[in-house]
mmCIF file of C-alpha atoms and ligand atoms in Angstrom:
data_model
loop_
_atom_site.group_PDB
_atom_site.id
_atom_site.type_symbol
_atom_site.label_atom_id
_atom_site.label_comp_id
_atom_site.label_asym_id
_atom_site.label_seq_id
_atom_site.Cartn_x
_atom_site.Cartn_y
_atom_site.Cartn_z
ATOM 1 C CA MET A 90 -108.947 23.894 -30.553
ATOM 2 C CA ALA A 91 -107.909 25.120 -33.995
ATOM 3 C CA LEU A 92 -110.839 26.066 -36.173
ATOM 4 C CA ILE A 93 -111.067 24.208 -39.455
ATOM 5 C CA PRO A 94 -112.770 26.573 -41.911
ATOM 6 C CA PHE A 95 -115.887 25.124 -43.484
ATOM 7 C CA ASP A 96 -114.462 25.549 -46.988
ATOM 8 C CA ASP A 97 -111.351 23.561 -46.080
ATOM 9 C CA ARG A 98 -112.986 20.246 -45.203
ATOM 10 C CA ASP A 99 -113.645 17.017 -47.014
ATOM 11 C CA GLY A 100 -116.967 15.318 -47.464
ATOM 12 C CA THR A 101 -120.043 15.372 -49.636
ATOM 13 C CA ILE A 102 -122.723 18.013 -50.059
ATOM 14 C CA TRP A 103 -126.108 17.571 -51.718
ATOM 15 C CA TRP A 104 -126.685 20.480 -54.109
ATOM 16 C CA ASP A 105 -129.775 20.844 -56.314
ATOM 17 C CA GLY A 106 -130.282 17.104 -56.579
ATOM 18 C CA HIS A 107 -126.664 15.956 -56.891
ATOM 19 C CA MET A 108 -124.021 14.779 -54.472
ATOM 20 C CA ILE A 109 -120.867 16.806 -55.016
ATOM 21 C CA PRO A 110 -117.468 16.900 -53.305
ATOM 22 C CA TRP A 111 -117.514 19.278 -50.330
ATOM 23 C CA ARG A 112 -114.649 21.356 -51.752
ATOM 24 C CA ASP A 113 -116.505 21.912 -55.034
ATOM 25 C CA ALA A 114 -119.633 23.338 -53.371
ATOM 26 C CA LYS A 115 -118.772 26.941 -54.279
ATOM 27 C CA LEU A 116 -121.226 29.740 -54.861
ATOM 28 C CA HIS A 117 -120.803 32.743 -57.130
ATOM 29 C CA VAL A 118 -120.285 35.995 -55.183
ATOM 30 C CA LEU A 119 -123.060 37.644 -57.187
ATOM 31 C CA SER A 120 -125.801 35.498 -55.669
ATOM 32 C CA HIS A 121 -128.988 37.179 -54.528
ATOM 33 C CA GLY A 122 -129.059 35.186 -51.293
ATOM 34 C CA LEU A 123 -125.705 36.635 -50.255
ATOM 35 C CA HIS A 124 -126.510 40.267 -51.071
ATOM 36 C CA TYR A 125 -130.134 40.481 -50.006
ATOM 37 C CA ALA A 126 -130.449 37.631 -47.472
ATOM 38 C CA SER A 127 -133.021 35.858 -49.638
ATOM 39 C CA ALA A 128 -132.147 32.583 -47.937
ATOM 40 C CA VAL A 129 -133.793 30.232 -45.459
ATOM 41 C CA PHE A 130 -132.272 27.324 -43.635
ATOM 42 C CA GLU A 131 -132.780 24.549 -41.125
ATOM 43 C CA GLY A 132 -130.747 23.143 -38.266
ATOM 44 C CA GLU A 133 -131.341 19.461 -37.588
ATOM 45 C CA ARG A 134 -129.655 16.851 -35.442
ATOM 46 C CA ALA A 135 -129.204 13.200 -36.192
ATOM 47 C CA TYR A 136 -128.929 10.803 -33.274
ATOM 48 C CA ALA A 137 -127.900 7.190 -33.864
ATOM 49 C CA GLY A 138 -128.535 7.630 -37.587
ATOM 50 C CA ASN A 139 -132.031 9.182 -37.335
ATOM 51 C CA ILE A 140 -132.660 12.855 -37.930
ATOM 52 C CA PHE A 141 -134.865 13.935 -35.040
ATOM 53 C CA LYS A 142 -138.219 15.320 -36.251
ATOM 54 C CA LEU A 143 -136.985 15.484 -39.841
ATOM 55 C CA ALA A 144 -140.491 15.894 -41.305
ATOM 56 C CA ALA A 145 -141.182 18.912 -39.079
ATOM 57 C CA HIS A 146 -137.876 20.538 -40.080
ATOM 58 C CA THR A 147 -138.549 19.972 -43.775
ATOM 59 C CA GLU A 148 -142.048 21.404 -43.439
ATOM 60 C CA ARG A 149 -140.652 24.489 -41.709
ATOM 61 C CA LEU A 150 -137.989 24.899 -44.412
ATOM 62 C CA ILE A 151 -140.601 24.856 -47.182
ATOM 63 C CA ASN A 152 -142.783 27.255 -45.227
ATOM 64 C CA SER A 153 -139.829 29.573 -44.472
ATOM 65 C CA GLY A 154 -139.235 29.853 -48.232
ATOM 66 C CA ARG A 155 -142.913 30.621 -48.846
ATOM 67 C CA LEU A 156 -142.769 33.348 -46.190
ATOM 68 C CA LEU A 157 -139.907 34.880 -48.210
ATOM 69 C CA GLY A 158 -141.970 34.591 -51.371
ATOM 70 C CA PHE A 159 -140.375 31.558 -52.992
ATOM 71 C CA GLU A 160 -141.123 27.910 -53.552
ATOM 72 C CA ILE A 161 -138.310 25.410 -53.040
ATOM 73 C CA PRO A 162 -138.259 23.296 -56.230
ATOM 74 C CA PHE A 163 -138.159 19.973 -54.356
ATOM 75 C CA THR A 164 -140.905 18.052 -52.587
ATOM 76 C CA ALA A 165 -140.848 17.361 -48.866
ATOM 77 C CA GLY A 166 -140.043 13.734 -49.653
ATOM 78 C CA GLN A 167 -137.080 14.727 -51.830
ATOM 79 C CA ILE A 168 -135.778 17.072 -49.143
ATOM 80 C CA ASN A 169 -136.083 14.373 -46.465
ATOM 81 C CA ASP A 170 -134.217 11.941 -48.736
ATOM 82 C CA ALA A 171 -131.503 14.525 -49.414
ATOM 83 C CA CYS A 172 -130.947 14.992 -45.664
ATOM 84 C CA ASN A 173 -130.721 11.249 -45.044
ATOM 85 C CA GLN A 174 -128.500 10.677 -48.075
ATOM 86 C CA VAL A 175 -126.035 13.375 -47.115
ATOM 87 C CA LEU A 176 -125.746 11.918 -43.622
ATOM 88 C CA ALA A 177 -125.006 8.474 -45.041
ATOM 89 C CA ALA A 178 -122.603 9.833 -47.686
ATOM 90 C CA ASN A 179 -120.557 11.485 -44.942
ATOM 91 C CA HIS A 180 -120.611 8.304 -42.812
ATOM 92 C CA LEU A 181 -122.142 10.154 -39.891
ATOM 93 C CA THR A 182 -124.769 8.934 -37.434
ATOM 94 C CA ASP A 183 -124.617 11.722 -34.835
ATOM 95 C CA ALA A 184 -124.371 15.026 -36.583
ATOM 96 C CA TYR A 185 -125.849 18.406 -37.312
ATOM 97 C CA VAL A 186 -127.662 18.673 -40.655
ATOM 98 C CA ARG A 187 -127.972 22.016 -42.431
ATOM 99 C CA PRO A 188 -130.292 22.475 -45.428
ATOM 100 C CA LEU A 189 -130.227 25.953 -47.019
ATOM 101 C CA ALA A 190 -132.373 27.383 -49.836
ATOM 102 C CA TRP A 191 -131.458 30.633 -51.571
ATOM 103 C CA ARG A 192 -132.101 32.832 -54.580
ATOM 104 C CA GLY A 193 -129.476 32.503 -57.303
ATOM 105 C CA SER A 194 -127.563 34.968 -59.446
ATOM 106 C CA GLU A 195 -129.908 35.596 -62.417
ATOM 107 C CA GLN A 196 -130.812 39.016 -61.020
ATOM 108 C CA LEU A 197 -129.106 41.195 -58.457
ATOM 109 C CA ALA A 198 -131.494 43.865 -57.302
ATOM 110 C CA VAL A 199 -134.299 44.143 -54.785
ATOM 111 C CA SER A 200 -136.642 42.725 -57.389
ATOM 112 C CA ALA A 201 -135.543 39.171 -58.040
ATOM 113 C CA GLN A 202 -138.557 37.477 -59.593
ATOM 114 C CA GLN A 203 -136.494 35.586 -62.184
ATOM 115 C CA THR A 204 -133.934 34.139 -59.803
ATOM 116 C CA LYS A 205 -133.753 30.363 -59.556
ATOM 117 C CA ILE A 206 -134.200 28.821 -56.138
ATOM 118 C CA HIS A 207 -131.388 26.541 -55.055
ATOM 119 C CA LEU A 208 -131.177 24.015 -52.252
ATOM 120 C CA MET A 209 -128.192 22.403 -50.594
ATOM 121 C CA VAL A 210 -127.814 20.079 -47.626
ATOM 122 C CA ALA A 211 -124.581 19.635 -45.683
ATOM 123 C CA CYS A 212 -123.831 17.885 -42.401
ATOM 124 C CA TRP A 213 -121.007 17.807 -39.911
ATOM 125 C CA GLN A 214 -120.159 16.763 -36.404
ATOM 126 C CA TRP A 215 -121.265 19.369 -33.917
ATOM 127 C CA PRO A 216 -121.411 18.443 -30.230
ATOM 128 C CA ASN A 217 -123.735 20.554 -28.073
ATOM 129 C CA PHE A 218 -122.893 24.135 -28.952
ATOM 130 C CA PHE A 219 -122.403 25.227 -25.368
ATOM 131 C CA GLY A 220 -119.904 22.385 -24.911
ATOM 132 C CA ALA A 221 -119.585 19.739 -22.212
ATOM 133 C CA ASP A 222 -119.880 22.357 -19.427
ATOM 134 C CA ARG A 223 -123.445 23.166 -20.417
ATOM 135 C CA LEU A 224 -124.843 21.039 -17.586
ATOM 136 C CA LYS A 225 -123.436 23.540 -15.086
ATOM 137 C CA GLY A 226 -125.598 26.128 -16.744
ATOM 138 C CA VAL A 227 -124.817 28.916 -19.182
ATOM 139 C CA ARG A 228 -124.846 32.647 -18.464
ATOM 140 C CA LEU A 229 -126.901 35.041 -20.579
ATOM 141 C CA GLY A 230 -126.424 38.791 -20.930
ATOM 142 C CA MET A 231 -129.268 41.086 -21.912
ATOM 143 C CA ALA A 232 -129.265 41.908 -25.616
ATOM 144 C CA GLU A 233 -129.741 45.439 -26.848
ATOM 145 C CA TRP A 234 -131.467 44.201 -29.982
ATOM 146 C CA ARG A 235 -135.057 43.041 -29.769
ATOM 147 C CA ARG A 236 -137.014 40.508 -31.780
ATOM 148 C CA PRO A 237 -138.844 42.502 -34.466
ATOM 149 C CA HIS A 238 -142.604 42.952 -34.691
ATOM 150 C CA PRO A 239 -144.135 40.365 -37.067
ATOM 151 C CA GLN A 240 -145.086 43.235 -39.393
ATOM 152 C CA THR A 241 -141.445 44.344 -39.500
ATOM 153 C CA ALA A 242 -139.967 41.020 -40.615
ATOM 154 C CA PRO A 243 -141.216 37.518 -41.508
ATOM 155 C CA THR A 244 -140.550 36.351 -37.959
ATOM 156 C CA ALA A 245 -142.022 32.852 -38.345
ATOM 157 C CA SER A 246 -139.460 32.083 -41.054
ATOM 158 C CA LYS A 247 -136.046 30.633 -40.262
ATOM 159 C CA ALA A 248 -134.662 33.290 -42.578
ATOM 160 C CA ALA A 249 -130.956 34.089 -42.777
ATOM 161 C CA GLY A 250 -131.602 37.830 -42.426
ATOM 162 C CA LEU A 251 -133.151 37.431 -38.991
ATOM 163 C CA TYR A 252 -129.812 36.159 -37.685
ATOM 164 C CA MET A 253 -128.153 39.541 -38.273
ATOM 165 C CA ILE A 254 -129.339 40.821 -34.894
ATOM 166 C CA GLY A 255 -128.646 37.404 -33.383
ATOM 167 C CA THR A 256 -124.972 37.551 -34.305
ATOM 168 C CA LEU A 257 -124.698 41.166 -33.090
ATOM 169 C CA SER A 258 -126.324 40.201 -29.772
ATOM 170 C CA LYS A 259 -124.243 37.064 -29.298
ATOM 171 C CA HIS A 260 -121.007 38.906 -30.053
ATOM 172 C CA ALA A 261 -121.876 41.650 -27.569
ATOM 173 C CA ALA A 262 -122.735 39.052 -24.910
ATOM 174 C CA GLU A 263 -119.510 37.121 -25.500
ATOM 175 C CA ALA A 264 -117.480 40.349 -25.346
ATOM 176 C CA ALA A 265 -119.029 40.964 -21.914
ATOM 177 C CA GLY A 266 -118.076 37.449 -20.742
ATOM 178 C CA TYR A 267 -121.448 35.731 -21.212
ATOM 179 C CA ASP A 268 -122.226 32.582 -23.179
ATOM 180 C CA ASP A 269 -125.208 34.001 -25.032
ATOM 181 C CA ALA A 270 -127.783 36.772 -24.956
ATOM 182 C CA LEU A 271 -131.415 36.967 -23.902
ATOM 183 C CA MET A 272 -133.326 38.864 -26.557
ATOM 184 C CA LEU A 273 -136.534 40.631 -25.606
ATOM 185 C CA THR A 274 -139.507 40.934 -27.900
ATOM 186 C CA TRP A 275 -140.144 44.250 -29.677
ATOM 187 C CA ASP A 276 -142.598 45.147 -26.874
ATOM 188 C CA GLY A 277 -140.203 44.318 -24.045
ATOM 189 C CA TYR A 278 -141.186 40.813 -22.943
ATOM 190 C CA ILE A 279 -138.811 37.872 -22.575
ATOM 191 C CA GLY A 280 -138.203 36.448 -26.063
ATOM 192 C CA GLU A 281 -135.503 33.844 -26.596
ATOM 193 C CA SER A 282 -131.747 33.469 -26.808
ATOM 194 C CA THR A 283 -129.982 34.039 -30.131
ATOM 195 C CA GLY A 284 -130.508 30.420 -31.189
ATOM 196 C CA ALA A 285 -132.927 28.703 -28.801
ATOM 197 C CA ASN A 286 -136.241 29.147 -26.999
ATOM 198 C CA ILE A 287 -136.424 29.748 -23.246
ATOM 199 C CA PHE A 288 -138.307 28.141 -20.351
ATOM 200 C CA LEU A 289 -138.701 29.360 -16.754
ATOM 201 C CA VAL A 290 -139.820 27.334 -13.736
ATOM 202 C CA ILE A 291 -142.034 29.482 -11.522
ATOM 203 C CA ASP A 292 -143.814 27.857 -8.546
ATOM 204 C CA GLY A 293 -143.365 24.386 -10.047
ATOM 205 C CA LYS A 294 -144.953 25.326 -13.380
ATOM 206 C CA LEU A 295 -143.151 25.647 -16.678
ATOM 207 C CA HIS A 296 -143.527 29.074 -18.275
ATOM 208 C CA THR A 297 -142.480 29.870 -21.822
ATOM 209 C CA PRO A 298 -143.022 32.980 -23.954
ATOM 210 C CA THR A 299 -145.778 32.995 -26.585
ATOM 211 C CA PRO A 300 -143.878 32.679 -29.888
ATOM 212 C CA ASP A 301 -145.601 35.505 -31.747
ATOM 213 C CA CYS A 302 -142.465 37.254 -33.035
ATOM 214 C CA PHE A 303 -139.848 34.486 -33.025
ATOM 215 C CA LEU A 304 -139.564 30.796 -33.913
ATOM 216 C CA ASP A 305 -141.959 28.344 -32.298
ATOM 217 C CA GLY A 306 -139.093 25.864 -32.045
ATOM 218 C CA ILE A 307 -139.473 22.174 -32.717
ATOM 219 C CA THR A 308 -137.505 21.472 -29.526
ATOM 220 C CA ARG A 309 -139.746 23.921 -27.661
ATOM 221 C CA ARG A 310 -142.847 22.012 -28.706
ATOM 222 C CA THR A 311 -141.157 18.708 -27.856
ATOM 223 C CA VAL A 312 -140.207 19.921 -24.374
ATOM 224 C CA MET A 313 -143.743 21.198 -23.768
ATOM 225 C CA ALA A 314 -145.112 17.741 -24.664
ATOM 226 C CA LEU A 315 -142.542 16.033 -22.421
ATOM 227 C CA ALA A 316 -143.469 18.317 -19.527
ATOM 228 C CA LYS A 317 -147.180 17.615 -19.992
ATOM 229 C CA ALA A 318 -146.455 13.865 -20.094
ATOM 230 C CA ARG A 319 -144.851 14.264 -16.666
ATOM 231 C CA GLY A 320 -147.862 16.153 -15.348
ATOM 232 C CA ILE A 321 -146.002 19.472 -15.224
ATOM 233 C CA GLU A 322 -148.296 22.381 -16.048
ATOM 234 C CA VAL A 323 -147.097 24.425 -19.027
ATOM 235 C CA VAL A 324 -147.994 28.114 -19.211
ATOM 236 C CA GLU A 325 -147.504 29.933 -22.523
ATOM 237 C CA ARG A 326 -147.744 33.694 -22.061
ATOM 238 C CA HIS A 327 -146.083 37.064 -22.494
ATOM 239 C CA ILE A 328 -143.515 37.022 -19.698
ATOM 240 C CA PRO A 329 -142.331 40.359 -18.280
ATOM 241 C CA VAL A 330 -138.593 40.648 -17.547
ATOM 242 C CA GLU A 331 -139.417 41.200 -13.846
ATOM 243 C CA ASP A 332 -140.557 37.560 -13.697
ATOM 244 C CA LEU A 333 -136.916 36.481 -13.885
ATOM 245 C CA ALA A 334 -136.857 37.299 -10.160
ATOM 246 C CA LYS A 335 -139.612 34.718 -9.566
ATOM 247 C CA ALA A 336 -137.947 31.894 -11.510
ATOM 248 C CA SER A 337 -136.146 29.106 -9.671
ATOM 249 C CA GLU A 338 -134.901 27.301 -12.775
ATOM 250 C CA VAL A 339 -134.341 28.494 -16.348
ATOM 251 C CA PHE A 340 -133.267 26.536 -19.409
ATOM 252 C CA LEU A 341 -132.904 26.915 -23.166
ATOM 253 C CA ALA A 342 -134.261 24.491 -25.753
ATOM 254 C CA GLY A 343 -133.240 24.227 -29.391
ATOM 255 C CA THR A 344 -131.927 21.719 -31.884
ATOM 256 C CA ALA A 345 -128.307 22.785 -31.487
ATOM 257 C CA ALA A 346 -128.594 23.816 -27.807
ATOM 258 C CA GLU A 347 -130.721 20.744 -26.918
ATOM 259 C CA VAL A 348 -131.841 21.299 -23.305
ATOM 260 C CA THR A 349 -129.293 23.630 -21.734
ATOM 261 C CA PRO A 350 -129.650 24.848 -18.142
ATOM 262 C CA VAL A 351 -129.164 28.593 -17.548
ATOM 263 C CA ARG A 352 -127.391 29.638 -14.372
ATOM 264 C CA ALA A 353 -127.551 33.393 -14.767
ATOM 265 C CA ILE A 354 -129.298 36.079 -16.771
ATOM 266 C CA GLY A 355 -127.716 39.466 -16.065
ATOM 267 C CA THR A 356 -127.868 39.846 -12.281
ATOM 268 C CA HIS A 357 -130.379 37.001 -11.741
ATOM 269 C CA ASN A 358 -129.006 33.629 -10.680
ATOM 270 C CA PHE A 359 -130.661 30.231 -11.002
ATOM 271 C CA VAL A 360 -129.772 26.742 -9.880
ATOM 272 C CA PRO A 361 -130.450 24.035 -12.459
ATOM 273 C CA GLY A 362 -132.961 21.907 -10.548
ATOM 274 C CA LYS A 363 -135.251 18.920 -10.679
ATOM 275 C CA ILE A 364 -137.551 20.013 -13.503
ATOM 276 C CA THR A 365 -134.660 20.968 -15.796
ATOM 277 C CA GLU A 366 -132.870 17.713 -14.995
ATOM 278 C CA ALA A 367 -135.990 15.631 -15.635
ATOM 279 C CA LEU A 368 -136.778 17.286 -18.964
ATOM 280 C CA LEU A 369 -133.146 17.152 -20.049
ATOM 281 C CA ALA A 370 -133.122 13.403 -19.353
ATOM 282 C CA ASP A 371 -136.474 12.909 -21.115
ATOM 283 C CA TYR A 372 -135.218 14.818 -24.150
ATOM 284 C CA GLU A 373 -131.974 12.827 -24.276
ATOM 285 C CA ALA A 374 -133.966 9.591 -24.109
ATOM 286 C CA LEU A 375 -136.456 10.692 -26.768
ATOM 287 C CA VAL A 376 -133.977 11.809 -29.428
ATOM 288 C CA VAL A 377 -132.338 8.386 -29.651
ATOM 289 C CA MET A 378 -135.628 6.545 -30.096
ATOM 290 C CA ALA A 379 -136.772 5.262 -33.477
ATOM 291 C CA PRO A 380 -138.799 7.875 -35.424
ATOM 292 C CA GLU A 381 -142.059 5.881 -35.039
ATOM 293 C CA GLU A 382 -141.583 5.809 -31.274
ATOM 294 C CA VAL A 383 -140.811 9.559 -31.222
ATOM 295 C CA ALA A 384 -144.048 10.235 -33.120
ATOM 296 C CA LYS A 385 -146.005 8.225 -30.536
ATOM 297 C CA ARG A 386 -144.486 9.889 -27.480
ATOM 298 C CA ALA A 387 -144.309 13.597 -28.183
ATOM 299 C CA ALA A 388 -146.083 15.993 -30.488
HETATM 300 N N1 LIG B 427 -134.925 30.437 -31.991
HETATM 301 C C1 LIG B 427 -133.901 30.642 -32.835
HETATM 302 C C2 LIG B 427 -133.507 32.045 -33.163
HETATM 303 C C3 LIG B 427 -133.225 29.558 -33.401
HETATM 304 O O1 LIG B 427 -132.201 29.764 -34.246
HETATM 305 C C4 LIG B 427 -133.619 28.250 -33.061
HETATM 306 C C5 LIG B 427 -132.896 27.074 -33.652
HETATM 307 N N2 LIG B 427 -133.478 26.721 -34.888
HETATM 308 C C6 LIG B 427 -134.688 28.084 -32.166
HETATM 309 C C7 LIG B 427 -135.320 29.196 -31.645
HETATM 310 C C8 LIG B 427 -135.138 26.712 -31.769
HETATM 311 O O2 LIG B 427 -135.736 26.049 -32.824
HETATM 312 P P1 LIG B 427 -135.666 24.468 -32.983
HETATM 313 O O3 LIG B 427 -136.012 23.889 -31.663
HETATM 314 O O4 LIG B 427 -136.705 24.181 -34.002
HETATM 315 O O5 LIG B 427 -134.306 24.117 -33.393
#
C-alpha cells in the first residue's frame, strides 16, 4: 500500500483553540519541541464515535507536560472537547486521535522558560497497527536499548524524547525480520514493547511487569481490571527474562496495539491461548460500550 505522507492529506486539525485546514497546520523549523524534544503527546482510539477512556488520556497528557516542566494552557474539559470536535470535524467514528503539546519558537536553547506552550489535536484512520494478521500473534526481537532509570528520564511522561530508543529498537527488530522489540528495564527485567505493555500467562495467572520505569498504560490497567473481573489472578512484579521459558501465553496491550497476541520472543515460542482470547474479546466488547458503561465495568 502506498504511503500517503501526513502533510499531504486533507482534513481538519485543532490547533491552539482553532480548527484549521490540515494542510495549513505547519510548524516553524525553529521550534523548541523539534530541537530539544520538549513535547508530550497522547494516542487515543475512538470506537463507534466515543474516544475510549478520553478523560484518562487527557489527564495523562496534562501530567506528561508537568513532568517536562510545563503547563498546557487548556483545561482538561477544553482538551476533551478538542478531541471530540476534531473527530466530528473529520467525519470519523473509528479513528486514532493524537493530541500533542510542545514548546514554541520564542527561545531556542536548553533554557526555554519564555517559550509558549502549544497544543494540537489531529485524528486519522488507523486500523490495528500490527494489521489483520495480529491474531496469529506477532514476533518480538530483543532490543539492545533498555528503558531508562526514572532518575535518567521522566519515564512516567508520554514524552516525545522517550521514543528515540523506541524507534531505534523497532527499526532494529524489523531489520531482523521481527514485528517489534521487547525492551528490558534498565536493570534487566522484562519491560514492554516499543509501544505497548506486556502480559505473560504463567500457571494460569496473568503476570505483568511493575511499571516503575515505563508507562503504566491505560490499556494495561483496563486489561488488569478485565482479568480480575473474570477471576484471573493478576501478578504485578519485576519479571526476569528467564521467566519467558515459563510462559504459555504472551500478549501486548496498548491503545494502538489493542490486545495483540505474541507468538515468539527471540527463541521462545508461545501459542495464543484461552486467556489471551478471552481478554481480547472482553477488550473488544468494552471499547464499543458507551462511556458511562465503560466507567462502571473497568477501572
Ligand atoms: N508503552 C509505550 C511506550 C507506549 O507508547 C504505549 C502507548 N501509549 C503504551 C505503553 C501503552 O499505553 P496505553 O495503553 O495508555 O496506550
